[in-house]
Amino acid sequence: MNEGRKANVAKEVPAARIKTSTPIAVPASDKSESAPASAPDSTPISPPPRSEASRAPSKRDFSDPLGSAPSEAAPARSFNPPSGEQEPVFQAIQQMFSRYRTITGENPVGTNAEMMKAIMGGNPKSAMLGPPEGQTVSGDGELLDEWGAPYFFHQLTKDVIEIHSAGPDRKLWTGDDVLSR
């Protein structure tokens, strides 16, 4: 019986003793007790004004969602062996990869610059092989072809790396690319 009395005591607290920190506003149109209370000043906050540049219409063309897709089919690429001039260069690069593989037990991996960094000493054995004789390395650390474009290296198997040269137009994946396997 005493426990029931304690529960009732909590319910019997006079309303005059309950303090609220925020006054509750009641809308003027509905003063019934069942109406939910609303917080004072419930006006939504508007975002800051946008700059003139952000209000200008977009100049982007959304008719082609890929943006870089050619409008007509690209010509088929030839995977023929490189010309006689490129073959000695490709062989020298392949020998560089072979020496690296012999010393470290694996091919270098990553982008052109990451692979060259590994070949030039950034590998577990700290072996410094350097680029093949007559080859140029860019300021970004990429091995460059005779036209000054970075090679693209594609590891085909554990021991075979395909070498792509962008060719005279200096753009990869066009008809004048030269590659070796």
Short mmCIF file of C-alpha atoms in Angstrom, two decimals:
data_model
loop_
_atom_site.label_atom_id
_atom_site.label_comp_id
_atom_site.label_asym_id
_atom_site.label_seq_id
_atom_site.Cartn_x
_atom_site.Cartn_y
_atom_site.Cartn_z
CA MET A 1 0.00 0.00 0.00
CA ASN A 2 2.88 2.30 0.70
CA GLU A 3 4.28 1.72 -2.84
CA GLY A 4 1.00 2.77 -4.41
CA ARG A 5 1.05 5.96 -2.37
CA LYS A 6 4.53 6.87 -3.68
CA ALA A 7 3.40 6.41 -7.28
CA ASN A 8 0.39 8.66 -6.66
CA VAL A 9 2.53 11.32 -5.02
CA ALA A 10 4.38 11.90 -8.29
CA LYS A 11 1.10 12.34 -10.11
CA GLU A 12 -0.38 14.68 -7.52
CA VAL A 13 2.17 17.49 -7.91
CA PRO A 14 0.22 20.74 -8.30
CA ALA A 15 0.49 22.37 -11.73
CA ALA A 16 1.57 25.63 -10.13
CA ARG A 17 4.87 24.05 -9.01
CA ILE A 18 5.86 22.77 -12.53
CA LYS A 19 8.20 25.20 -14.24
CA THR A 20 8.72 25.42 -18.00
CA SER A 21 11.56 27.27 -19.62
CA THR A 22 9.80 27.97 -22.92
CA PRO A 23 6.29 29.41 -23.15
CA ILE A 24 3.97 27.38 -25.32
CA ALA A 25 2.19 29.31 -28.07
CA VAL A 26 -1.33 28.32 -29.00
CA PRO A 27 -2.56 29.27 -32.47
CA ALA A 28 -5.28 31.93 -32.39
CA SER A 29 -7.62 29.93 -34.64
CA ASP A 30 -7.71 26.83 -32.44
CA LYS A 31 -7.75 27.21 -28.67
CA SER A 32 -8.91 23.69 -27.84
CA GLU A 33 -6.89 21.58 -25.42
CA SER A 34 -6.35 18.82 -27.99
CA ALA A 35 -4.40 21.08 -30.36
CA PRO A 36 -0.66 20.30 -30.42
CA ALA A 37 1.65 22.94 -29.08
CA SER A 38 4.00 24.60 -31.53
CA ALA A 39 7.37 26.09 -30.83
CA PRO A 40 7.61 29.86 -30.92
CA ASP A 41 8.75 31.28 -34.26
CA SER A 42 8.58 28.13 -36.36
CA THR A 43 9.28 30.10 -39.56
CA PRO A 44 11.75 28.17 -41.75
CA ILE A 45 15.16 29.73 -42.18
CA SER A 46 15.86 30.69 -45.78
CA PRO A 47 19.28 29.96 -47.31
CA PRO A 48 21.69 32.82 -47.94
CA PRO A 49 21.28 34.56 -51.31
CA ARG A 50 23.12 32.96 -54.24
CA SER A 51 25.83 34.74 -56.17
CA GLU A 52 25.15 36.10 -59.64
CA ALA A 53 27.35 33.41 -61.21
CA SER A 54 25.41 30.59 -59.57
CA ARG A 55 22.11 31.95 -60.90
CA ALA A 56 23.34 32.03 -64.51
CA PRO A 57 22.10 29.22 -66.75
CA SER A 58 24.44 26.27 -67.18
CA LYS A 59 26.60 26.28 -70.29
CA ARG A 60 27.16 22.52 -70.15
CA ASP A 61 25.73 20.35 -72.87
CA PHE A 62 23.78 17.48 -71.36
CA SER A 63 22.83 15.91 -74.69
CA ASP A 64 25.82 13.52 -74.39
CA PRO A 65 25.97 12.24 -70.78
CA LEU A 66 29.37 10.63 -71.30
CA GLY A 67 30.88 13.84 -72.59
CA SER A 68 33.86 12.18 -74.21
CA ALA A 69 32.17 9.52 -76.27
CA PRO A 70 32.98 9.87 -79.96
CA SER A 71 30.05 10.66 -82.21
CA GLU A 72 31.00 7.90 -84.63
CA ALA A 73 32.67 4.56 -84.03
CA ALA A 74 36.43 4.73 -83.54
CA PRO A 75 38.51 2.97 -86.18
CA ALA A 76 39.75 -0.47 -85.23
CA ARG A 77 43.21 -0.45 -83.68
CA SER A 78 45.89 -2.64 -85.12
CA PHE A 79 47.74 -4.84 -82.66
CA ASN A 80 50.54 -5.53 -85.09
CA PRO A 81 54.11 -5.57 -83.82
CA PRO A 82 55.76 -2.14 -83.76
CA SER A 83 57.81 -0.85 -86.65
CA GLY A 84 61.49 -1.75 -86.89
CA GLU A 85 62.46 1.61 -85.34
CA GLN A 86 60.51 1.03 -82.13
CA GLU A 87 61.47 -2.60 -81.58
CA PRO A 88 64.94 -1.91 -80.08
CA VAL A 89 63.42 0.71 -77.74
CA PHE A 90 60.71 -1.70 -76.59
CA GLN A 91 63.32 -4.46 -76.11
CA ALA A 92 65.40 -2.15 -73.90
CA ILE A 93 62.33 -1.33 -71.77
CA GLN A 94 61.43 -5.03 -71.54
CA GLN A 95 65.02 -5.77 -70.42
CA MET A 96 64.67 -3.08 -67.73
CA PHE A 97 61.52 -4.83 -66.45
CA SER A 98 63.25 -8.22 -66.68
CA ARG A 99 66.23 -7.00 -64.60
CA TYR A 100 63.83 -5.57 -62.02
CA ARG A 101 61.92 -8.87 -61.91
CA THR A 102 65.20 -10.82 -61.47
CA ILE A 103 66.30 -8.63 -58.55
CA THR A 104 62.98 -8.20 -56.72
CA GLY A 105 61.10 -11.34 -57.77
CA GLU A 106 58.15 -9.44 -59.27
CA ASN A 107 57.23 -6.77 -61.80
CA PRO A 108 56.79 -3.18 -60.68
CA VAL A 109 53.12 -2.24 -60.43
CA GLY A 110 51.14 0.97 -60.77
CA THR A 111 51.20 3.91 -63.13
CA ASN A 112 54.17 4.76 -65.34
CA ALA A 113 55.51 7.13 -62.66
CA GLU A 114 55.00 4.58 -59.86
CA MET A 115 56.75 1.87 -61.87
CA MET A 116 59.68 4.15 -62.70
CA LYS A 117 59.99 5.18 -59.05
CA ALA A 118 60.29 1.49 -58.14
CA ILE A 119 62.84 0.88 -60.91
CA MET A 120 64.91 3.87 -59.81
CA GLY A 121 65.34 2.67 -56.23
CA GLY A 122 61.93 2.81 -54.57
CA ASN A 123 61.65 -0.96 -54.19
CA PRO A 124 62.13 -3.42 -51.30
CA LYS A 125 65.74 -4.18 -52.39
CA SER A 126 66.59 -0.48 -53.08
CA ALA A 127 67.89 -1.61 -56.49
CA MET A 128 68.56 1.40 -58.73
CA LEU A 129 68.20 0.26 -62.34
CA GLY A 130 67.46 3.59 -64.02
CA PRO A 131 65.76 4.06 -67.38
CA PRO A 132 67.15 2.39 -70.50
CA GLU A 133 69.95 4.23 -72.26
CA GLY A 134 68.65 7.03 -74.47
CA GLN A 135 65.24 7.15 -72.75
CA THR A 136 63.89 10.29 -71.10
CA VAL A 137 62.10 10.56 -67.75
CA SER A 138 59.74 13.53 -67.31
CA GLY A 139 59.69 15.87 -64.32
CA ASP A 140 56.71 13.82 -63.09
CA GLY A 141 58.89 10.69 -63.15
CA GLU A 142 57.27 9.10 -66.22
CA LEU A 143 59.26 7.29 -68.91
CA LEU A 144 58.63 9.12 -72.21
CA ASP A 145 58.47 7.82 -75.76
CA GLU A 146 60.33 9.45 -78.65
CA TRP A 147 57.47 11.95 -79.14
CA GLY A 148 57.60 13.10 -75.51
CA ALA A 149 54.43 11.34 -74.34
CA PRO A 150 54.40 8.97 -71.36
CA TYR A 151 54.30 5.26 -72.12
CA PHE A 152 51.37 3.22 -70.87
CA PHE A 153 52.38 -0.11 -69.31
CA HIS A 154 49.89 -2.99 -69.12
CA GLN A 155 50.85 -6.15 -67.24
CA LEU A 156 49.45 -9.07 -69.23
CA THR A 157 50.93 -11.94 -67.22
CA LYS A 158 53.34 -12.46 -64.36
CA ASP A 159 56.27 -12.01 -66.76
CA VAL A 160 54.86 -10.00 -69.68
CA ILE A 161 54.24 -6.25 -69.73
CA GLU A 162 52.72 -4.69 -72.84
CA ILE A 163 54.17 -1.28 -73.73
CA HIS A 164 51.99 1.36 -75.40
CA SER A 165 53.46 4.42 -77.09
CA ALA A 166 50.99 7.16 -78.00
CA GLY A 167 52.70 7.66 -81.35
CA PRO A 168 53.20 10.90 -83.27
CA ASP A 169 49.87 12.46 -82.19
CA ARG A 170 50.87 11.99 -78.52
CA LYS A 171 47.37 10.68 -77.67
CA LEU A 172 46.78 7.15 -76.44
CA TRP A 173 44.14 4.90 -77.96
CA THR A 174 44.27 6.40 -81.46
CA GLY A 175 45.20 4.76 -84.76
CA ASP A 176 48.88 5.75 -84.68
CA ASP A 177 49.67 4.10 -81.32
CA VAL A 178 52.64 1.75 -81.31
CA LEU A 179 52.70 -1.22 -78.96
CA SER A 180 54.78 -4.22 -78.12
CA ARG A 181 54.19 -7.42 -76.23
#
